[in-house]
Amino acid sequence: MSTFDPVLGRAVMVMPTYNEADNIGWIVGRLRAAQPGVDVLIVDDGSPDGTGRIADELAAADDGIHVLHRTEKAGLGAAYLHGFRWALDAGYDVIGEMDADGSHQPEELHLLLEALHDADLVIGSRWVPGGSVLNWPLRREALSRGGNAYVRLLLGIKVRDATAGFRLFRRTTLEKINIDSVQSTGYVFQTDMVTRALNAGLTVSEVPIQFIERVRGHSKMSGAVAAESMRRVTAWGIQERRAQLRRAWERARTPQ
C-alpha cells in the first residue's frame, strides 16, 4: 500500500457489492489498471451468487485489493460506513466510493483525484456542464434531475448531483462530519453525506463524468427506494426550515 500522491497520500476506493459476480473482476481490473496506486476495498453483503468468493480470489492475487464480508444486505449506506471505518482504521488519507457495475468509469477517476487537491469532497457529477448519462431512458433521467432539484430546493444546497455515488473524501472530511452519527443506510446516504460536509463548512466540488448504465446484472434501484429517499429528504428540509424560522425569531427578539 504505497503512497500514490505526495500531497494526497494513500487512497482506497470502497466498492459495495451484492450479486455482482458478472462485474466485479472486470471493474476491479479496470480500476487497478487505470490507477495502480489506488487500493480497492470490496464490501460484500453476503451475495449468494459467489461475488464474495471472486473478491477473495482477486485479493489473494493482488495485495492492493481487500475484502470485507458482511452477513446481511443492510443497505448501501451501511456498507459504505463499514468500509469507511475500515479505511480510516487502516490509515488511508483519501477514501472513495464507486459502483461495482461499471456505471462509474475508473478511467475518469483521475479527474476526481485532481480536483481533490482543492476540495474536501469531490463528486463525479452527471448534471454539471460536461457531465452526461449513457443508455438511460428519458424517464429515469427526468427522475434523477428532478430528485436533485428537489434536494437543492428543500435543503438549500447548490450541489447539482447530491445523489451521485462516484466521489472522493479526504479522511479529515469523514472525521469532521463524524460518520458514527450517520444513520442513513439506503441510497439517501449520499445526500446525507453531502449535506453534512456543507454544514461543516467544508469545500464540495463537482467534476463532470459520463455515467454509463450497467450492461450486466440488475440494478438495485427501485421506485420504493427512490420514494424512501425523497421522504427522508422532505423530513430534513422541514427540519431545516423550522430551524431557520427559529433562528430568525431569536434574532428578531434580541435587542440590537
mmCIF file of C-alpha atoms in Angstrom:
data_model
loop_
_atom_site.group_PDB
_atom_site.id
_atom_site.type_symbol
_atom_site.label_atom_id
_atom_site.label_comp_id
_atom_site.label_asym_id
_atom_site.label_seq_id
_atom_site.Cartn_x
_atom_site.Cartn_y
_atom_site.Cartn_z
ATOM 1 C CA MET A 1 0.000 0.000 0.000
ATOM 2 C CA SER A 2 2.308 2.729 -1.241
ATOM 3 C CA THR A 3 1.677 6.460 -1.257
ATOM 4 C CA PHE A 4 0.461 7.217 -4.776
ATOM 5 C CA ASP A 5 0.404 11.013 -4.393
ATOM 6 C CA PRO A 6 2.872 13.004 -2.245
ATOM 7 C CA VAL A 7 0.163 15.562 -1.408
ATOM 8 C CA LEU A 8 -2.991 13.470 -1.121
ATOM 9 C CA GLY A 9 -1.333 10.406 0.409
ATOM 10 C CA ARG A 10 -2.708 6.850 0.379
ATOM 11 C CA ALA A 11 -6.036 6.239 -1.350
ATOM 12 C CA VAL A 12 -8.625 3.459 -1.420
ATOM 13 C CA MET A 13 -11.876 3.089 -3.331
ATOM 14 C CA VAL A 14 -14.688 1.431 -1.367
ATOM 15 C CA MET A 15 -16.900 -0.714 -3.600
ATOM 16 C CA PRO A 16 -20.068 -2.280 -2.100
ATOM 17 C CA THR A 17 -21.328 -5.409 -3.827
ATOM 18 C CA TYR A 18 -24.411 -7.572 -3.843
ATOM 19 C CA ASN A 19 -24.762 -10.151 -6.616
ATOM 20 C CA GLU A 20 -22.115 -8.606 -8.885
ATOM 21 C CA ALA A 21 -20.328 -11.816 -9.884
ATOM 22 C CA ASP A 22 -20.566 -10.842 -13.561
ATOM 23 C CA ASN A 23 -18.968 -7.445 -12.977
ATOM 24 C CA ILE A 24 -16.601 -7.445 -10.011
ATOM 25 C CA GLY A 25 -13.485 -8.903 -11.660
ATOM 26 C CA TRP A 26 -13.961 -6.747 -14.756
ATOM 27 C CA ILE A 27 -14.415 -3.432 -12.922
ATOM 28 C CA VAL A 28 -11.688 -4.029 -10.330
ATOM 29 C CA GLY A 29 -9.277 -4.949 -13.117
ATOM 30 C CA ARG A 30 -10.065 -1.696 -14.910
ATOM 31 C CA LEU A 31 -9.614 0.293 -11.713
ATOM 32 C CA ARG A 32 -6.237 -1.264 -10.893
ATOM 33 C CA ALA A 33 -5.081 -0.671 -14.480
ATOM 34 C CA ALA A 34 -6.256 2.953 -14.540
ATOM 35 C CA GLN A 35 -4.936 3.845 -11.065
ATOM 36 C CA PRO A 36 -2.456 1.184 -9.877
ATOM 37 C CA GLY A 37 -1.533 3.321 -6.856
ATOM 38 C CA VAL A 38 -5.116 3.358 -5.567
ATOM 39 C CA ASP A 39 -6.199 0.389 -3.446
ATOM 40 C CA VAL A 40 -9.623 -1.251 -3.560
ATOM 41 C CA LEU A 41 -11.889 -2.362 -0.719
ATOM 42 C CA ILE A 42 -14.765 -4.629 -1.747
ATOM 43 C CA VAL A 43 -17.586 -4.725 0.807
ATOM 44 C CA ASP A 44 -19.798 -7.695 0.013
ATOM 45 C CA ASP A 45 -23.197 -8.023 1.662
ATOM 46 C CA GLY A 46 -23.349 -11.817 1.639
ATOM 47 C CA SER A 47 -24.006 -12.163 -2.103
ATOM 48 C CA PRO A 48 -25.495 -15.595 -2.858
ATOM 49 C CA ASP A 49 -24.121 -15.553 -6.427
ATOM 50 C CA GLY A 50 -20.470 -16.003 -5.422
ATOM 51 C CA THR A 51 -19.362 -12.369 -5.601
ATOM 52 C CA GLY A 52 -17.603 -12.715 -2.247
ATOM 53 C CA ARG A 53 -15.625 -15.750 -3.404
ATOM 54 C CA ILE A 54 -14.485 -13.935 -6.554
ATOM 55 C CA ALA A 55 -13.495 -10.921 -4.445
ATOM 56 C CA ASP A 56 -11.376 -13.160 -2.210
ATOM 57 C CA GLU A 57 -9.631 -14.588 -5.265
ATOM 58 C CA LEU A 58 -8.872 -11.086 -6.518
ATOM 59 C CA ALA A 59 -7.469 -10.116 -3.116
ATOM 60 C CA ALA A 60 -5.306 -13.233 -2.946
ATOM 61 C CA ALA A 61 -3.677 -12.273 -6.244
ATOM 62 C CA ASP A 62 -3.193 -8.538 -5.507
ATOM 63 C CA ASP A 63 -2.199 -7.047 -2.159
ATOM 64 C CA GLY A 64 -3.819 -3.754 -3.182
ATOM 65 C CA ILE A 65 -7.265 -5.391 -3.032
ATOM 66 C CA HIS A 66 -9.066 -6.023 0.251
ATOM 67 C CA VAL A 67 -12.418 -7.600 1.107
ATOM 68 C CA LEU A 68 -14.935 -7.185 3.905
ATOM 69 C CA HIS A 69 -17.677 -9.799 4.192
ATOM 70 C CA ARG A 70 -20.966 -8.728 5.724
ATOM 71 C CA THR A 71 -23.587 -11.280 6.693
ATOM 72 C CA GLU A 72 -26.652 -9.372 5.535
ATOM 73 C CA LYS A 73 -27.845 -6.942 2.889
ATOM 74 C CA ALA A 74 -28.326 -3.910 5.147
ATOM 75 C CA GLY A 75 -28.279 -1.126 2.575
ATOM 76 C CA LEU A 76 -25.803 0.892 0.553
ATOM 77 C CA GLY A 77 -25.103 3.405 3.306
ATOM 78 C CA ALA A 78 -24.417 0.733 5.885
ATOM 79 C CA ALA A 79 -21.922 -0.955 3.552
ATOM 80 C CA TYR A 80 -20.140 2.324 2.873
ATOM 81 C CA LEU A 81 -19.957 3.233 6.553
ATOM 82 C CA HIS A 82 -18.432 -0.168 7.327
ATOM 83 C CA GLY A 83 -15.881 0.386 4.565
ATOM 84 C CA PHE A 84 -15.121 3.939 5.670
ATOM 85 C CA ARG A 85 -14.412 2.849 9.239
ATOM 86 C CA TRP A 86 -12.085 0.105 7.988
ATOM 87 C CA ALA A 87 -10.261 2.559 5.715
ATOM 88 C CA LEU A 88 -9.843 5.146 8.475
ATOM 89 C CA ASP A 89 -8.501 2.482 10.833
ATOM 90 C CA ALA A 90 -6.099 1.357 8.085
ATOM 91 C CA GLY A 91 -4.688 4.881 7.818
ATOM 92 C CA TYR A 92 -5.872 5.906 4.346
ATOM 93 C CA ASP A 93 -5.795 9.636 3.533
ATOM 94 C CA VAL A 94 -8.271 9.521 0.635
ATOM 95 C CA ILE A 95 -11.372 7.327 0.760
ATOM 96 C CA GLY A 96 -13.586 6.997 -2.289
ATOM 97 C CA GLU A 97 -16.840 5.470 -3.426
ATOM 98 C CA MET A 98 -17.787 3.825 -6.687
ATOM 99 C CA ASP A 99 -20.293 1.320 -8.009
ATOM 100 C CA ALA A 100 -19.282 -2.208 -8.934
ATOM 101 C CA ASP A 101 -21.476 -2.414 -12.037
ATOM 102 C CA GLY A 102 -19.365 -0.343 -14.431
ATOM 103 C CA SER A 103 -21.547 2.758 -14.346
ATOM 104 C CA HIS A 104 -18.625 4.711 -12.891
ATOM 105 C CA GLN A 105 -15.633 4.594 -15.201
ATOM 106 C CA PRO A 106 -12.298 4.027 -13.435
ATOM 107 C CA GLU A 107 -10.606 5.786 -16.333
ATOM 108 C CA GLU A 108 -12.238 9.029 -15.133
ATOM 109 C CA LEU A 109 -11.054 8.695 -11.533
ATOM 110 C CA HIS A 110 -8.065 10.933 -12.261
ATOM 111 C CA LEU A 111 -10.487 13.849 -12.696
ATOM 112 C CA LEU A 112 -11.713 13.437 -9.123
ATOM 113 C CA LEU A 113 -8.206 12.965 -7.752
ATOM 114 C CA GLU A 114 -7.005 16.167 -9.408
ATOM 115 C CA ALA A 115 -9.967 18.136 -8.035
ATOM 116 C CA LEU A 116 -9.390 16.826 -4.503
ATOM 117 C CA HIS A 117 -6.236 18.929 -4.237
ATOM 118 C CA ASP A 118 -8.555 21.931 -3.764
ATOM 119 C CA ALA A 119 -11.541 20.325 -2.032
ATOM 120 C CA ASP A 120 -12.634 18.253 0.935
ATOM 121 C CA LEU A 121 -15.176 16.188 -1.008
ATOM 122 C CA VAL A 122 -15.276 15.703 -4.783
ATOM 123 C CA ILE A 123 -18.314 14.346 -6.614
ATOM 124 C CA GLY A 124 -18.295 12.879 -10.107
ATOM 125 C CA SER A 125 -21.388 14.641 -11.399
ATOM 126 C CA ARG A 126 -23.811 13.762 -14.167
ATOM 127 C CA TRP A 127 -25.641 17.082 -14.033
ATOM 128 C CA VAL A 128 -22.942 19.768 -14.243
ATOM 129 C CA PRO A 129 -21.892 21.116 -17.664
ATOM 130 C CA GLY A 130 -19.901 18.415 -19.408
ATOM 131 C CA GLY A 131 -21.495 15.600 -17.425
ATOM 132 C CA SER A 132 -23.740 13.039 -19.111
ATOM 133 C CA VAL A 133 -25.508 9.714 -18.880
ATOM 134 C CA LEU A 134 -25.395 6.929 -21.449
ATOM 135 C CA ASN A 135 -28.198 4.455 -22.190
ATOM 136 C CA TRP A 136 -30.712 5.931 -19.759
ATOM 137 C CA PRO A 137 -34.372 6.269 -20.737
ATOM 138 C CA LEU A 138 -35.753 9.812 -20.550
ATOM 139 C CA ARG A 139 -37.974 8.841 -17.617
ATOM 140 C CA ARG A 140 -35.015 7.833 -15.477
ATOM 141 C CA GLU A 141 -33.047 10.940 -16.396
ATOM 142 C CA ALA A 142 -36.030 13.107 -15.521
ATOM 143 C CA LEU A 143 -36.398 11.297 -12.191
ATOM 144 C CA SER A 144 -32.735 11.872 -11.290
ATOM 145 C CA ARG A 145 -32.683 15.502 -12.411
ATOM 146 C CA GLY A 146 -35.973 16.181 -10.656
ATOM 147 C CA GLY A 147 -34.856 14.452 -7.471
ATOM 148 C CA ASN A 148 -31.688 16.513 -7.344
ATOM 149 C CA ALA A 149 -33.621 19.731 -7.979
ATOM 150 C CA TYR A 150 -35.905 18.769 -5.087
ATOM 151 C CA VAL A 151 -32.863 18.216 -2.850
ATOM 152 C CA ARG A 152 -31.457 21.642 -3.761
ATOM 153 C CA LEU A 153 -34.782 23.346 -3.088
ATOM 154 C CA LEU A 154 -35.552 21.701 0.249
ATOM 155 C CA LEU A 155 -32.058 21.578 1.700
ATOM 156 C CA GLY A 156 -30.853 24.880 0.283
ATOM 157 C CA ILE A 157 -27.674 23.490 -1.261
ATOM 158 C CA LYS A 158 -26.109 24.211 -4.651
ATOM 159 C CA VAL A 159 -24.693 20.768 -5.447
ATOM 160 C CA ARG A 160 -26.141 19.616 -8.784
ATOM 161 C CA ASP A 161 -25.747 15.860 -8.222
ATOM 162 C CA ALA A 162 -26.121 15.213 -4.496
ATOM 163 C CA THR A 163 -27.279 11.628 -5.168
ATOM 164 C CA ALA A 164 -24.161 10.645 -7.134
ATOM 165 C CA GLY A 165 -22.111 7.699 -5.905
ATOM 166 C CA PHE A 166 -18.733 8.351 -7.564
ATOM 167 C CA ARG A 167 -16.847 10.506 -5.060
ATOM 168 C CA LEU A 168 -13.713 11.064 -3.003
ATOM 169 C CA PHE A 169 -13.426 12.168 0.627
ATOM 170 C CA ARG A 170 -10.353 13.331 2.471
ATOM 171 C CA ARG A 171 -10.004 11.369 5.729
ATOM 172 C CA THR A 172 -10.251 14.708 7.553
ATOM 173 C CA THR A 173 -13.681 15.213 5.985
ATOM 174 C CA LEU A 174 -15.011 11.911 7.304
ATOM 175 C CA GLU A 175 -13.523 12.675 10.701
ATOM 176 C CA LYS A 176 -15.050 16.146 10.841
ATOM 177 C CA ILE A 177 -18.586 15.056 9.928
ATOM 178 C CA ASN A 178 -18.455 12.193 12.471
ATOM 179 C CA ILE A 179 -19.561 9.187 10.443
ATOM 180 C CA ASP A 180 -20.507 7.332 13.628
ATOM 181 C CA SER A 181 -23.501 9.671 13.880
ATOM 182 C CA VAL A 182 -24.735 8.874 10.348
ATOM 183 C CA GLN A 183 -27.912 6.794 10.449
ATOM 184 C CA SER A 184 -28.843 6.757 6.748
ATOM 185 C CA THR A 185 -28.458 3.244 5.382
ATOM 186 C CA GLY A 186 -30.109 3.406 1.956
ATOM 187 C CA TYR A 187 -29.439 5.472 -1.161
ATOM 188 C CA VAL A 188 -30.292 8.711 0.686
ATOM 189 C CA PHE A 189 -26.928 8.201 2.404
ATOM 190 C CA GLN A 190 -25.271 10.034 -0.495
ATOM 191 C CA THR A 191 -27.354 13.172 0.024
ATOM 192 C CA ASP A 192 -26.850 12.944 3.775
ATOM 193 C CA MET A 193 -23.050 12.925 3.431
ATOM 194 C CA VAL A 194 -23.003 15.912 1.070
ATOM 195 C CA THR A 195 -25.245 17.935 3.373
ATOM 196 C CA ARG A 196 -23.132 17.099 6.421
ATOM 197 C CA ALA A 197 -19.975 18.199 4.631
ATOM 198 C CA LEU A 198 -21.524 21.516 3.606
ATOM 199 C CA ASN A 199 -22.954 22.118 7.072
ATOM 200 C CA ALA A 200 -19.462 21.544 8.493
ATOM 201 C CA GLY A 201 -18.129 24.360 6.300
ATOM 202 C CA LEU A 202 -16.170 22.025 4.036
ATOM 203 C CA THR A 203 -15.496 22.513 0.328
ATOM 204 C CA VAL A 204 -17.518 20.279 -2.006
ATOM 205 C CA SER A 205 -16.558 20.257 -5.698
ATOM 206 C CA GLU A 206 -18.214 18.583 -8.666
ATOM 207 C CA VAL A 207 -16.437 17.386 -11.801
ATOM 208 C CA PRO A 208 -18.255 16.190 -14.908
ATOM 209 C CA ILE A 209 -18.295 12.477 -15.653
ATOM 210 C CA GLN A 210 -20.073 10.189 -18.077
ATOM 211 C CA PHE A 211 -22.331 7.751 -16.217
ATOM 212 C CA ILE A 212 -22.975 4.523 -18.139
ATOM 213 C CA GLU A 213 -25.977 2.332 -17.400
ATOM 214 C CA ARG A 214 -24.978 -1.196 -16.420
ATOM 215 C CA VAL A 215 -24.974 -3.811 -19.176
ATOM 216 C CA ARG A 216 -24.762 -6.893 -16.909
ATOM 217 C CA GLY A 217 -26.712 -7.786 -13.810
ATOM 218 C CA HIS A 218 -29.672 -5.980 -12.276
ATOM 219 C CA SER A 219 -29.956 -2.505 -10.774
ATOM 220 C CA LYS A 220 -30.673 -2.296 -7.034
ATOM 221 C CA MET A 221 -32.576 0.976 -7.501
ATOM 222 C CA SER A 222 -36.380 0.783 -7.445
ATOM 223 C CA GLY A 223 -39.353 3.095 -7.144
ATOM 224 C CA ALA A 224 -39.706 2.188 -3.469
ATOM 225 C CA VAL A 225 -36.062 3.042 -2.797
ATOM 226 C CA ALA A 226 -36.407 6.409 -4.569
ATOM 227 C CA ALA A 227 -39.618 7.194 -2.679
ATOM 228 C CA GLU A 228 -37.987 6.436 0.656
ATOM 229 C CA SER A 229 -35.089 8.742 -0.220
ATOM 230 C CA MET A 230 -37.477 11.572 -1.042
ATOM 231 C CA ARG A 231 -39.360 11.069 2.229
ATOM 232 C CA ARG A 232 -36.120 11.390 4.161
ATOM 233 C CA VAL A 233 -35.077 14.496 2.219
ATOM 234 C CA THR A 234 -38.506 16.057 2.823
ATOM 235 C CA ALA A 235 -38.178 15.456 6.562
ATOM 236 C CA TRP A 236 -34.704 17.029 6.589
ATOM 237 C CA GLY A 237 -35.990 20.004 4.592
ATOM 238 C CA ILE A 238 -38.834 20.611 7.027
ATOM 239 C CA GLN A 239 -36.414 20.414 9.957
ATOM 240 C CA GLU A 240 -34.084 22.917 8.286
ATOM 241 C CA ARG A 241 -36.906 25.374 7.528
ATOM 242 C CA ARG A 242 -38.085 25.171 11.137
ATOM 243 C CA ALA A 243 -34.543 25.809 12.335
ATOM 244 C CA GLN A 244 -34.255 28.825 10.025
ATOM 245 C CA LEU A 245 -37.529 30.265 11.327
ATOM 246 C CA ARG A 246 -36.409 29.681 14.910
ATOM 247 C CA ARG A 247 -33.108 31.464 14.288
ATOM 248 C CA ALA A 248 -34.880 34.375 12.596
ATOM 249 C CA TRP A 249 -37.323 34.664 15.524
ATOM 250 C CA GLU A 250 -34.496 34.640 18.042
ATOM 251 C CA ARG A 251 -32.625 37.346 16.120
ATOM 252 C CA ALA A 252 -35.757 39.474 15.963
ATOM 253 C CA ARG A 253 -36.201 39.246 19.726
ATOM 254 C CA THR A 254 -32.573 40.058 20.512
ATOM 255 C CA PRO A 255 -32.078 43.760 21.351
ATOM 256 C CA GLN A 256 -29.810 45.493 18.877
#
